[in-house]
Short mmCIF file of C-alpha atoms and ligand atoms in Angstrom, two decimals:
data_model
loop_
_atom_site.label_atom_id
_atom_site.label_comp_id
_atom_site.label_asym_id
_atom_site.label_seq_id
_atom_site.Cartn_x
_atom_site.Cartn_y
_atom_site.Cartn_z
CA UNK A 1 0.00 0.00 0.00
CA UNK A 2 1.36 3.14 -0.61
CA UNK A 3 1.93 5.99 1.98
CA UNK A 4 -1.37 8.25 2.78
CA UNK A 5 -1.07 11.92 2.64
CA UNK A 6 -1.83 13.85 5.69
CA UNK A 7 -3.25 17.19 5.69
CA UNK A 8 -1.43 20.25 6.02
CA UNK A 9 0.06 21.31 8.92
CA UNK A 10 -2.55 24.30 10.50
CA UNK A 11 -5.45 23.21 9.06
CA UNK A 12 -8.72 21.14 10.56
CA UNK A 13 -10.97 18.88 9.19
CA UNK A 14 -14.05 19.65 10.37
CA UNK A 15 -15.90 16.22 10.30
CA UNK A 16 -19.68 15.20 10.34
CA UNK A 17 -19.78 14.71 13.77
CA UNK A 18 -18.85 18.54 14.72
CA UNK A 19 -20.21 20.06 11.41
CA UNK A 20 -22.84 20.83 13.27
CA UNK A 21 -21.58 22.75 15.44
CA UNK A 22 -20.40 25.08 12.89
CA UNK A 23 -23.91 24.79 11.19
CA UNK A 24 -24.75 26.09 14.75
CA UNK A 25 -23.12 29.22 14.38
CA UNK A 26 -23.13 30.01 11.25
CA UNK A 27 -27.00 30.48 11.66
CA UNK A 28 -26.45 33.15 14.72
CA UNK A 29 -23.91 35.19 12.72
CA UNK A 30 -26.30 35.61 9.26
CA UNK A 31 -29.40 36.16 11.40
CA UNK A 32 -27.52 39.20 13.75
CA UNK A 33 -25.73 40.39 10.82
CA UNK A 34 -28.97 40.32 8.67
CA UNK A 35 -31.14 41.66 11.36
CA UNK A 36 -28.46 44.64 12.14
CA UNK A 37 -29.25 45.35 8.45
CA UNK A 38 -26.11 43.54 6.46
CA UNK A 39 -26.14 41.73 3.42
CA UNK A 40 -23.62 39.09 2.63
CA UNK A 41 -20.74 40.15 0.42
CA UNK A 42 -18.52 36.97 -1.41
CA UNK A 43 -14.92 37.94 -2.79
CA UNK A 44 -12.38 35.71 -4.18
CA UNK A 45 -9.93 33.50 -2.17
CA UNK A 46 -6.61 35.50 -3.19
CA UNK A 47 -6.22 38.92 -4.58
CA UNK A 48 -3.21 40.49 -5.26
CA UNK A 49 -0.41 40.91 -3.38
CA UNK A 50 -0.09 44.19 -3.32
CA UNK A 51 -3.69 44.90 -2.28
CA UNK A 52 -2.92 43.60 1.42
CA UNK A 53 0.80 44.73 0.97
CA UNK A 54 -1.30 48.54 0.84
CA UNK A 55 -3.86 47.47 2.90
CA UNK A 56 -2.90 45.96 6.19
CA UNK A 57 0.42 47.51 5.73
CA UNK A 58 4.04 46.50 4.85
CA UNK A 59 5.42 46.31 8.90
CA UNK A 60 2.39 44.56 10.20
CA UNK A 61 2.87 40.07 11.18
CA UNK A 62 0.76 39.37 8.19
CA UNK A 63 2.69 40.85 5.24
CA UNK A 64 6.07 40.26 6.85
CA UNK A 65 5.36 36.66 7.37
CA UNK A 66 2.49 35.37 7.49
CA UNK A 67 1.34 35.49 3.72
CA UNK A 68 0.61 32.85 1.50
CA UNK A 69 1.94 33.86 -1.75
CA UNK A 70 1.91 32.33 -5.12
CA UNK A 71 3.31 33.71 -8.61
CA UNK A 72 0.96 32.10 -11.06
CA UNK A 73 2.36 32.08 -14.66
CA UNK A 74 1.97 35.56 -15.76
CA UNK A 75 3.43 38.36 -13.86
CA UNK A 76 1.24 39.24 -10.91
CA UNK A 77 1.90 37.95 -7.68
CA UNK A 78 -1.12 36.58 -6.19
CA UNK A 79 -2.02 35.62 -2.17
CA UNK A 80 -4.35 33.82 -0.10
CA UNK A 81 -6.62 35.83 1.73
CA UNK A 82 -5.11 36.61 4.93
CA UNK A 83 -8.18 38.69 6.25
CA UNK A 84 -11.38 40.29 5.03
CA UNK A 85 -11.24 43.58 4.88
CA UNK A 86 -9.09 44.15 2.10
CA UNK A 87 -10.46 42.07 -0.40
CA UNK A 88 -14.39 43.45 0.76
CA UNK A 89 -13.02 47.11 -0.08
CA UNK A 90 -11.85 46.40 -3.25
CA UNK A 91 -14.72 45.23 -4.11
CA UNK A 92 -17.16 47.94 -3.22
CA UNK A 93 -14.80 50.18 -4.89
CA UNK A 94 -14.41 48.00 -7.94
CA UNK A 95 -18.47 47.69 -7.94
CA UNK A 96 -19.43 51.48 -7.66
CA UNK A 97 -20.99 50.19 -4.08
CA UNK A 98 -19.52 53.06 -2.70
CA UNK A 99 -21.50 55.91 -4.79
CA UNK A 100 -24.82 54.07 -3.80
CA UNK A 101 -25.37 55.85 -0.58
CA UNK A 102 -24.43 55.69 2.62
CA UNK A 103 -23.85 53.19 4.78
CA UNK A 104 -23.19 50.52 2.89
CA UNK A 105 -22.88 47.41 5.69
CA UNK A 106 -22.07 43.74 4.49
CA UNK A 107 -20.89 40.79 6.23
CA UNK A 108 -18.89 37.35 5.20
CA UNK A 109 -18.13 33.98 6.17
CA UNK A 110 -14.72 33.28 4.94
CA UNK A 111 -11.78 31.35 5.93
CA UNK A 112 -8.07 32.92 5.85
CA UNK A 113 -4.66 31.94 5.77
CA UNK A 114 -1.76 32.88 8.00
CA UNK A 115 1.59 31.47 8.04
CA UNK A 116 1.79 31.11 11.58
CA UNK A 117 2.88 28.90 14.10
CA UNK A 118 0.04 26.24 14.70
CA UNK A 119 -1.30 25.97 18.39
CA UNK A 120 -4.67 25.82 20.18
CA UNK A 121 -6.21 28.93 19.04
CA UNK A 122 -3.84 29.65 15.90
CA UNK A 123 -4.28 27.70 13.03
CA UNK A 124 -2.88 28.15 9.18
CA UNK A 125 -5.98 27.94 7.55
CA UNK A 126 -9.24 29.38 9.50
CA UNK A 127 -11.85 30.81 9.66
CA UNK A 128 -13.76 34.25 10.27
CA UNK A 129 -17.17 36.07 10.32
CA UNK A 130 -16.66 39.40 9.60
CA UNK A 131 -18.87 42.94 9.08
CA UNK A 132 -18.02 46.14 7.21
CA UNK A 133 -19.44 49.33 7.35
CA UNK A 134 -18.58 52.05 5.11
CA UNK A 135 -19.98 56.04 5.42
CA UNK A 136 -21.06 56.28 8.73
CA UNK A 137 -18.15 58.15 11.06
CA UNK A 138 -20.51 58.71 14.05
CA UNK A 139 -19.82 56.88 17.06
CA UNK A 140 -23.28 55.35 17.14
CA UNK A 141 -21.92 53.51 14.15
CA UNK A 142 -18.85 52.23 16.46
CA UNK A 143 -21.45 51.43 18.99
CA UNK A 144 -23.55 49.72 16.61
CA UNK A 145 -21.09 46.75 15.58
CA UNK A 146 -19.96 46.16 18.96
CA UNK A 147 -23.67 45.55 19.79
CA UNK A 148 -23.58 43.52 16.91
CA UNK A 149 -20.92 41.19 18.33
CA UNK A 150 -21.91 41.42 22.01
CA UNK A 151 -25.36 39.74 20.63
CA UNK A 152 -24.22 36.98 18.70
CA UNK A 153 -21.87 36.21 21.86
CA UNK A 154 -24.75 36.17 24.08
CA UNK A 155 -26.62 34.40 21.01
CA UNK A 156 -24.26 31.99 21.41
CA UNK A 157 -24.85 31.30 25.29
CA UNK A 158 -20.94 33.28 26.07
CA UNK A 159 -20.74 34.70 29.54
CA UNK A 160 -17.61 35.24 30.48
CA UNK A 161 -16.06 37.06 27.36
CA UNK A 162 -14.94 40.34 28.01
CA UNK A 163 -15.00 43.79 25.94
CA UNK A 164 -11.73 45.70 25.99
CA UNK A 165 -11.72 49.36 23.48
CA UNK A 166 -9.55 51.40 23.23
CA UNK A 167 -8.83 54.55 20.78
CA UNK A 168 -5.66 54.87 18.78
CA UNK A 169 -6.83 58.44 17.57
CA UNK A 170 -5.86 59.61 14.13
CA UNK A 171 -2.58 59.75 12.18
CA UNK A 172 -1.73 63.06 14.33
CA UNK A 173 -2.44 62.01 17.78
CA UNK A 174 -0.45 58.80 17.36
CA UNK A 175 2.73 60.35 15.92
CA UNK A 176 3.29 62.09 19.03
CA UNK A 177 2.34 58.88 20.87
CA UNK A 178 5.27 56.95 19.07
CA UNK A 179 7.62 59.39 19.90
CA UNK A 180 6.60 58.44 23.40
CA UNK A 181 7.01 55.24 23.27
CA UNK A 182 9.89 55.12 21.63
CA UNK A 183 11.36 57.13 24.84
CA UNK A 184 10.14 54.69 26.64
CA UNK A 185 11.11 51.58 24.98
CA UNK A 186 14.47 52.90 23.42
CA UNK A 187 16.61 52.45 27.12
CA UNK A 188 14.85 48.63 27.20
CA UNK A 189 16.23 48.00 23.44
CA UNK A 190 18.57 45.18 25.21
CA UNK A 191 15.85 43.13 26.57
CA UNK A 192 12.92 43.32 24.20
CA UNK A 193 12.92 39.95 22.20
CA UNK A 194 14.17 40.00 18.25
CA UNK A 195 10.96 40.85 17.06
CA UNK A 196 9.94 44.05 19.03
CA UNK A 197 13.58 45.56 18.94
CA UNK A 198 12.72 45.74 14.79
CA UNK A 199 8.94 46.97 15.91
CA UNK A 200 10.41 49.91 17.54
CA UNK A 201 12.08 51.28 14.29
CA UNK A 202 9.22 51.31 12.89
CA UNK A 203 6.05 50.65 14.24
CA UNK A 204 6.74 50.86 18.33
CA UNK A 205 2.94 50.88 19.01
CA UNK A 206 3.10 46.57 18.08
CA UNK A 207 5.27 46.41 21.14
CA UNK A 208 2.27 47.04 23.07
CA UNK A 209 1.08 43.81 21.41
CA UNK A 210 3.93 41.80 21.97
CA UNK A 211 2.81 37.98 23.54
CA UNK A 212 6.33 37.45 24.93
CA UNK A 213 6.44 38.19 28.62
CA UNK A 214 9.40 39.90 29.04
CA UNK A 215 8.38 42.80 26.88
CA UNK A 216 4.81 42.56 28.15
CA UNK A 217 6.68 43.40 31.58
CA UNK A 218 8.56 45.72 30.42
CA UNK A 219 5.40 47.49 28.66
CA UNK A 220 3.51 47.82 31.67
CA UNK A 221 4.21 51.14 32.28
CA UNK A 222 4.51 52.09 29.24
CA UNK A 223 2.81 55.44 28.21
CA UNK A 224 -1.00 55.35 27.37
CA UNK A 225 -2.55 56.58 23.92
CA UNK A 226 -5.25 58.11 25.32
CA UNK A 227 -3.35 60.82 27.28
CA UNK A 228 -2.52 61.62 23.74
CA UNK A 229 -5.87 62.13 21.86
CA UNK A 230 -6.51 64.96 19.95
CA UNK A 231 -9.79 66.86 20.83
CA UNK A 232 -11.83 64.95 17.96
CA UNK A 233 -10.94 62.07 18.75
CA UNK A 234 -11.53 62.34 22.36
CA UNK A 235 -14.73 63.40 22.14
CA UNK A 236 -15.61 60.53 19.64
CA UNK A 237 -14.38 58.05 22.56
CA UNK A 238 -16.36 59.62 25.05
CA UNK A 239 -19.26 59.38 23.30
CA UNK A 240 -19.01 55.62 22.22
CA UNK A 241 -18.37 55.12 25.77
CA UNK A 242 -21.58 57.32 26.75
CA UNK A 243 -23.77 54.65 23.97
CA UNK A 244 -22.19 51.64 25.49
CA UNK A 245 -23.34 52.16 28.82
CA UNK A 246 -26.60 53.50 27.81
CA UNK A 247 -26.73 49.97 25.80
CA UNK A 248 -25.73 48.44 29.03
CA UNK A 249 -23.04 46.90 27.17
CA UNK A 250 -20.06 46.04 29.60
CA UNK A 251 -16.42 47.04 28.52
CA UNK A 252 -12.96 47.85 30.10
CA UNK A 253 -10.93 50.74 28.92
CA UNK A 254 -7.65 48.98 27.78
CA UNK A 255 -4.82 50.91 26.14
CA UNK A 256 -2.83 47.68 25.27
CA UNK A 257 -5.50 47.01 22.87
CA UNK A 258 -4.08 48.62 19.73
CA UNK A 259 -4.63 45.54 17.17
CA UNK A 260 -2.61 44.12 14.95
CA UNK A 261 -3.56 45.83 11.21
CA UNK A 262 -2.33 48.92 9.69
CA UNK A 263 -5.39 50.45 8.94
CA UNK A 264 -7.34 51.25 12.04
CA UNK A 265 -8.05 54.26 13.42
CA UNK A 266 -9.72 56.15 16.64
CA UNK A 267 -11.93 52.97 17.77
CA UNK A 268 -10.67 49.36 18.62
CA UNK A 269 -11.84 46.97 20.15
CA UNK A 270 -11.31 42.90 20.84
CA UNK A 271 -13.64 40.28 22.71
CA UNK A 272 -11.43 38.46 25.25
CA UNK A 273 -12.53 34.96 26.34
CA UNK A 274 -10.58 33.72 29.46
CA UNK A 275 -11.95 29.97 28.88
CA UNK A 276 -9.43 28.99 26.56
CA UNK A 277 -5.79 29.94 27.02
CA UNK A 278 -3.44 32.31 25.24
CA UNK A 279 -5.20 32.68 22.33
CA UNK A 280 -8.31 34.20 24.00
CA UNK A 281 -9.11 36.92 21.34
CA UNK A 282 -12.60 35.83 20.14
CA UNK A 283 -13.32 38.67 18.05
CA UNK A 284 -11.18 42.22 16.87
CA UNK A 285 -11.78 45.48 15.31
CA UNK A 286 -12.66 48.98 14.72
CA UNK A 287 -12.51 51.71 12.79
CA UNK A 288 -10.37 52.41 9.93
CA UNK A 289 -11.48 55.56 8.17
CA UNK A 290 -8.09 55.92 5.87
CA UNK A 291 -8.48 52.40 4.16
CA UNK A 292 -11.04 53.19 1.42
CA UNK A 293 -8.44 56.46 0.64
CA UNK A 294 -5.53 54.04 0.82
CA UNK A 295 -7.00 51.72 -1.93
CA UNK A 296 -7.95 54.60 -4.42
CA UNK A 297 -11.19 55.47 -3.27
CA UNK A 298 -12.86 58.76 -1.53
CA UNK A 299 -11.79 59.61 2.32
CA UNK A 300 -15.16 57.23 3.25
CA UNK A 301 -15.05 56.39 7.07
CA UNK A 302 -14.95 52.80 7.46
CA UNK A 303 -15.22 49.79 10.39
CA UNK A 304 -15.82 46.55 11.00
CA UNK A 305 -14.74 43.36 12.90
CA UNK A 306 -13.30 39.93 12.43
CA UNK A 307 -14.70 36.93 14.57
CA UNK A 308 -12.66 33.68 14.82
CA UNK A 309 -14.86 30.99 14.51
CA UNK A 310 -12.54 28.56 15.80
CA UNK A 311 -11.80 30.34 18.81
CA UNK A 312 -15.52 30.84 19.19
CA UNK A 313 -16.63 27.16 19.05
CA UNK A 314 -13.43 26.23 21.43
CA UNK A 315 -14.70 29.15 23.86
CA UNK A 316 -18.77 27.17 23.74
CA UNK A 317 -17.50 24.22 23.68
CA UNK A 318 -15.28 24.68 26.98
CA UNK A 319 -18.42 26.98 28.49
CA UNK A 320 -20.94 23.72 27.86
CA UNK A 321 -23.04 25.90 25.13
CA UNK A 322 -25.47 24.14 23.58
CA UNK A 323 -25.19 23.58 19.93
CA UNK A 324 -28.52 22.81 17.54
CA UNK A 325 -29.37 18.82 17.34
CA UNK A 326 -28.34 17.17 14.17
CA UNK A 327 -31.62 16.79 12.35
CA UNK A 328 -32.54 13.35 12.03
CA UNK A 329 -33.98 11.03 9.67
CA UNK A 330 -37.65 11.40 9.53
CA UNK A 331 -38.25 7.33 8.01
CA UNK A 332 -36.49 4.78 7.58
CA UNK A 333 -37.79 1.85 5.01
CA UNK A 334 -36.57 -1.45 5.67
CA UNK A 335 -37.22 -3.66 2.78
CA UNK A 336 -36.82 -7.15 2.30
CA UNK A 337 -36.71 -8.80 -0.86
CA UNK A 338 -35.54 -7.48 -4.41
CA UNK A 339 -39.51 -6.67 -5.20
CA UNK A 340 -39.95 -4.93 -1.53
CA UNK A 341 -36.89 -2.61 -2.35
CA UNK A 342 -37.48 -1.35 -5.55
CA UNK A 343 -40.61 -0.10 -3.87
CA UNK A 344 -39.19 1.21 -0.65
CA UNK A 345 -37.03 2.95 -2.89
CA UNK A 346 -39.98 4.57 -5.10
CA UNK A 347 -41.51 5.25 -1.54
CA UNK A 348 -38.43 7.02 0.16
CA UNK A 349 -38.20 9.36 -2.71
CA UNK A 350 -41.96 10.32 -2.68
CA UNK A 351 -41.37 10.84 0.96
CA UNK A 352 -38.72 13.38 0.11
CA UNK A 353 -40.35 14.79 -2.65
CA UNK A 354 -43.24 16.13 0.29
CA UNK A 355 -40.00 17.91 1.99
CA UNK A 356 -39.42 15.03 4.80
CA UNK A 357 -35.85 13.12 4.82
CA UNK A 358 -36.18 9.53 3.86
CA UNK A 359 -33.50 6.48 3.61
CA UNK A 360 -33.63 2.92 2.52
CA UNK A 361 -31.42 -0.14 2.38
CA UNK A 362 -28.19 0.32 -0.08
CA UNK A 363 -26.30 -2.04 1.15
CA UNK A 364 -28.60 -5.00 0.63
CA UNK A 365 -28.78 -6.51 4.23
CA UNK A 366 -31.09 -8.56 6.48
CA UNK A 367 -33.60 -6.88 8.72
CA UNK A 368 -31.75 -7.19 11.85
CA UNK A 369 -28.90 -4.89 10.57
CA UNK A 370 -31.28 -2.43 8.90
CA UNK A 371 -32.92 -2.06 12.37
CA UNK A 372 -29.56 -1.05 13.74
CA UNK A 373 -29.07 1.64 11.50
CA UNK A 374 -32.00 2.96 11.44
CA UNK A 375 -31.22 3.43 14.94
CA UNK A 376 -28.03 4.91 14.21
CA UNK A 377 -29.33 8.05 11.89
CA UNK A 378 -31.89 8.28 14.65
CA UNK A 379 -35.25 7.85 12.13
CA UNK A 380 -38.09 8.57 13.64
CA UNK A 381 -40.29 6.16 11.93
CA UNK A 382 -39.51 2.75 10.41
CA UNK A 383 -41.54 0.66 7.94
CA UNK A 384 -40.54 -2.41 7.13
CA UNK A 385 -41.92 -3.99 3.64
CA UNK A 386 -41.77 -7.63 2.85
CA UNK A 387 -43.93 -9.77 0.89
CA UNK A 388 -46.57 -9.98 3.22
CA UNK A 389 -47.04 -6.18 3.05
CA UNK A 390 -46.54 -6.13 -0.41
CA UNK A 391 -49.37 -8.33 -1.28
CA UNK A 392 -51.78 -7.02 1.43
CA UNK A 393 -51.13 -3.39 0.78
CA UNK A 394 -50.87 -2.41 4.11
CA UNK A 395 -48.04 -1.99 6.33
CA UNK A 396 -46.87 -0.59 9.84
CA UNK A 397 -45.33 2.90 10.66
CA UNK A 398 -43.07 2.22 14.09
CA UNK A 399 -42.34 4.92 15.92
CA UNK A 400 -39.20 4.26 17.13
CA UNK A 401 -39.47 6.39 20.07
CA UNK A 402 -42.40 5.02 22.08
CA UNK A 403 -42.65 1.66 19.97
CA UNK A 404 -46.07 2.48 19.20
CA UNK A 405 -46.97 1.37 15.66
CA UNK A 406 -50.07 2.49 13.29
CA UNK A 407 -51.23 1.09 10.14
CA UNK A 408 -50.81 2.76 6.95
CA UNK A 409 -52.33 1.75 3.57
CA UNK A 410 -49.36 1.60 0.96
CA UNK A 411 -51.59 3.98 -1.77
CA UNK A 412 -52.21 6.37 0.91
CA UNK A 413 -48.74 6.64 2.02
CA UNK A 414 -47.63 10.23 2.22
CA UNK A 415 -51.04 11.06 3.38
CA UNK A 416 -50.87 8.65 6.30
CA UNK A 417 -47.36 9.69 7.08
CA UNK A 418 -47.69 13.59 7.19
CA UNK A 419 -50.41 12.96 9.85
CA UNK A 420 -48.37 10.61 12.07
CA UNK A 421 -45.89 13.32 11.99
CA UNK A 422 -47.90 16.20 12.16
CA UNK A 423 -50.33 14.15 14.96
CA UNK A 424 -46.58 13.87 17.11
CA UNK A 425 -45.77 17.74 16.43
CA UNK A 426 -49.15 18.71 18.07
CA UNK A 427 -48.99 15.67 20.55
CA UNK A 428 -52.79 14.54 20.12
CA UNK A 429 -55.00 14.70 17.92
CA UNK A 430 -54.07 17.16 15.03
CA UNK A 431 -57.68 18.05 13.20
CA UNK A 432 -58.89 18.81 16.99
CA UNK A 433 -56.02 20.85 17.47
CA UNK A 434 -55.88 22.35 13.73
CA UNK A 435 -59.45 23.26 13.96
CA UNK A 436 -58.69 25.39 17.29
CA UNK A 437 -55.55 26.77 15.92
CA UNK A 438 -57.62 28.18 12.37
CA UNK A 439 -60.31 29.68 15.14
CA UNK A 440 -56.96 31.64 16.62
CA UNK A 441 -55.85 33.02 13.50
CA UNK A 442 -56.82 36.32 12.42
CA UNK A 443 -58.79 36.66 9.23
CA UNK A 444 -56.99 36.48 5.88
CA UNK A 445 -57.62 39.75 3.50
CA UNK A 446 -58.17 38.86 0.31
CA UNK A 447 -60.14 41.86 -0.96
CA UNK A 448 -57.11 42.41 -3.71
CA UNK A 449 -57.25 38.93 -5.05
P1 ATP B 1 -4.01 37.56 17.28
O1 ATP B 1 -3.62 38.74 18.09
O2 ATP B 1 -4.65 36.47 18.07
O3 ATP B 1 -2.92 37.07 16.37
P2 ATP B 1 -5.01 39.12 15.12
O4 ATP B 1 -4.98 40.50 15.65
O5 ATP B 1 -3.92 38.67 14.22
O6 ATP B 1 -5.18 38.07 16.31
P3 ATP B 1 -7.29 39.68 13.42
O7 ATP B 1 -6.49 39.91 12.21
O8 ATP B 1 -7.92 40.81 14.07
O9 ATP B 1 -6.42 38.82 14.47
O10 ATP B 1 -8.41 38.56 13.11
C1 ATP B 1 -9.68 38.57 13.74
C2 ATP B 1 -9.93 37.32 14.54
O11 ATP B 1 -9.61 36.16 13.80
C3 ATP B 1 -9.06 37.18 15.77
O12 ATP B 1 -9.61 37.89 16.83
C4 ATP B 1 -9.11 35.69 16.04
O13 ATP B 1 -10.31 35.34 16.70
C5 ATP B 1 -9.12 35.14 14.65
N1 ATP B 1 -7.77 34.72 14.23
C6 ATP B 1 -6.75 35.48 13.78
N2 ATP B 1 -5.69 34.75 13.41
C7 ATP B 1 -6.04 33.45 13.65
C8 ATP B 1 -5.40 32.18 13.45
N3 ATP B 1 -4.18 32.10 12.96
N4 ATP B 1 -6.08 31.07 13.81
C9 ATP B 1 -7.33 31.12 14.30
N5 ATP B 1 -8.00 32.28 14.48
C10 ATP B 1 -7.37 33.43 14.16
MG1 MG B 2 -2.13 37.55 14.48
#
């Protein structure tokens, strides 16, 4: 036999069994982001290079080392999408979505690919739900997509994840705040690890993110970006702050939140779960209102947020949320006999046809290990068809839950079996209860038909 090839290093397979789980949240994300008023926005998988070398900017992680490149045979450079923001901008730009009025919000479901070092948390291949808003530069907007996250956290049964913001003002505030740092950092050069001694050349404010401990240490007292705010953007923190609480959402003030992209501006902000190690970051953004201008568009304030959805399931998962139940099989024909299949067959896909889920034997087997399987996909109902049904017409609908069985006339079927169901939905009788549920219902107008 020859040698089996393993999956690459950083990436999951996400198997049956926990599919669902993802099912599970992918539901909560659409319906917030939908009901917050965003549509769903697809882009391609890579772009070019250069748009996230512009974009999320030539000293950040991502575009020194993290980037999945690839030359393809003509001359561009192309990469694997290493966020969402990027590619999403392009596109409105490239689409005329930014002339249509303002503000234009849309969301994704994407995965993205970072060269990084695999570990709980931190995978090569992952993935995110994200949101963009473009046009809006009031800090109700700011407010607005943290609300947006805090409710699909609680959506998704999360207690103990906490909201850190922070503002990193505008391109004026923080020059003078780099300066600072750099006065501070500068007589630590010695210490700081490889990585942050290069960061404080030219981007000293990534220091602050630094997950080594020594230069977390050493950054403790390190000087805070909001004693350097200009008056604008003071007042626009204030304010989101003054929303939040009115909101009741919770939050801590943290100025080591400064995130790890280029492009933000005034607002950030990250979801911190403490139920899952190191790599507690459950969701991160903000505002980034020189990005559109940066990628050849109009000065159009911008924001948004990334959610890991890895890092979200772990955090459920070690917080015993509750995940939706793997639909089951609604019936289950168990034939026996080359005459009784062909039929269950013909039966099982009439069954479907009427919108239920129906299986049958494929295999070919004996009753005993149809019953088991059946059993295994959890079917609700079973009928089993042999030649004595066949000749009589008439067979039995098990329920496999209470083991109560009721008789069902082959040429009536569907009929027979939407009833059973519908009887077990309502838990009685159904025409008793349909009758007093038609009473309930308000009139239908139909003067315009
Ligand atoms: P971190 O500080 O953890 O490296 P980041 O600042 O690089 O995160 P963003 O670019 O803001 O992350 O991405 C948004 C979210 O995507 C993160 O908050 C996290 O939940 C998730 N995420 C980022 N990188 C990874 C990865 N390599 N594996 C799994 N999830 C990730
Ligand atoms: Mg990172």
């Amino acid at each position: 036999m020859s040698m089996q090839i393993k999956r690459p290093k950083g990436t999951q397979d996400i198997l049956p069994a926990d599919s669902q789980k993802w099912k599970t949240v992918e539901d909560i994300v659409r319906s917030a982001a939908e009901q917050f008023g965003f549509r769903e926005i697809r882009t391609p998988v890579f772009e070019e290079t250069g748009l996230y070398v512009r974009s999320v900017g030539d000293t950040s992680d991502v575009v020194t080392k993290e980037m999945y490149t690839v030359s393809s045979k003509g001359d561009s450079t192309f990469t694997l999408r290493p966020e969402g923001t990027a590619g999403v901008v392009r596109a409105m730009l490239e689409n005329g979505l930014m002339n249509e009025g303002f503000p234009q919000k849309v969301y994704y479901v994407i995965s993205a690919f970072r060269h990084e070092k695999p570990q709980a948390g931190r995978l090569r291949e992952f993935h995110q739900f994200g949101v963009e808003m473009f046009g809006a530069a009031s800090p109700y907007a700011d407010a607005e997509i943290i609300l947006l996250a805090s409710s699909i956290l609680d959506a998704c049964g999360l207690e103990n994840v906490e909201l850190h913001i922070n503002s990193i003002g505008c391109p004026e505030c923080r020059a003078k705040y780099r300066e600072a740092l750099r006065d501070y950092f500068e007589p630590h050069r010695e210490e700081l690890c490889e990585t942050c001694r290069e960061r404080l050349g030219k981007n000293p404010m990534r220091l602050l993110d630094c997950k080594s401990p020594i230069c977390k240490e050493i950054a403790l007292n390190a000087p805070i970006i909001t004693d350097y705010l200009c008056d604008d953007c003071r007042e626009h923190f204030e304010a989101l702050k003054d929303i939040l609480d009115d909101y009741g959402v919770k939050f801590k003030v943290d100025p080591k939140i400064v995130r790890g992209l280029d492009y933000y501006t005034r607002t950030v902000f990250e979801f911190i779960s403490n139920d899952i190690g190191a790599q507690g970051t459950v969701c991160g953004g903000g505002r980034y209102d020189g990005l559109v201008s940066e990628l050849g568009g109009q000065q159009v304030p911008a924001l948004g947020f990334g959610m890991g959805l890895e890092r979200l399931i772990m955090t459920m998962e070690s917080c015993g949320c509750e995940f939706e139940a793997q639909k089951t099989c609604d019936l289950y024909i168990a034939p026996m006999g080359e005459t009784a299949r062909r039929k269950a067959a013909l039966l099982a896909d009439a069954v479907r046809r009427e919108g239920y889920s129906a299986e049958t034997d494929l295999v070919g087997r004996g009753l005993k290990p149809q019953m088991r399987y059946a059993d295994k996909i959890g079917a609700k109902y079973v009928c089993v068809l042999g030649d004595n049904e066949l000749e009589t017409g008439e067979a039995k609908l098990k329920n496999m839950r209470t083991g109560e069985e009721k008789p069902v006339v082959l040429t009536e079927f569907i009929r027979t079996f939407a009833d059973v169901l519908l009887s077990e939905l309502f838990d009685g009788d159904f025409s008793e209860q349909l009758g007093s549920l038609l009473e309930d219902l308000p009139a239908a107008d139909t003067s315009d038909v």
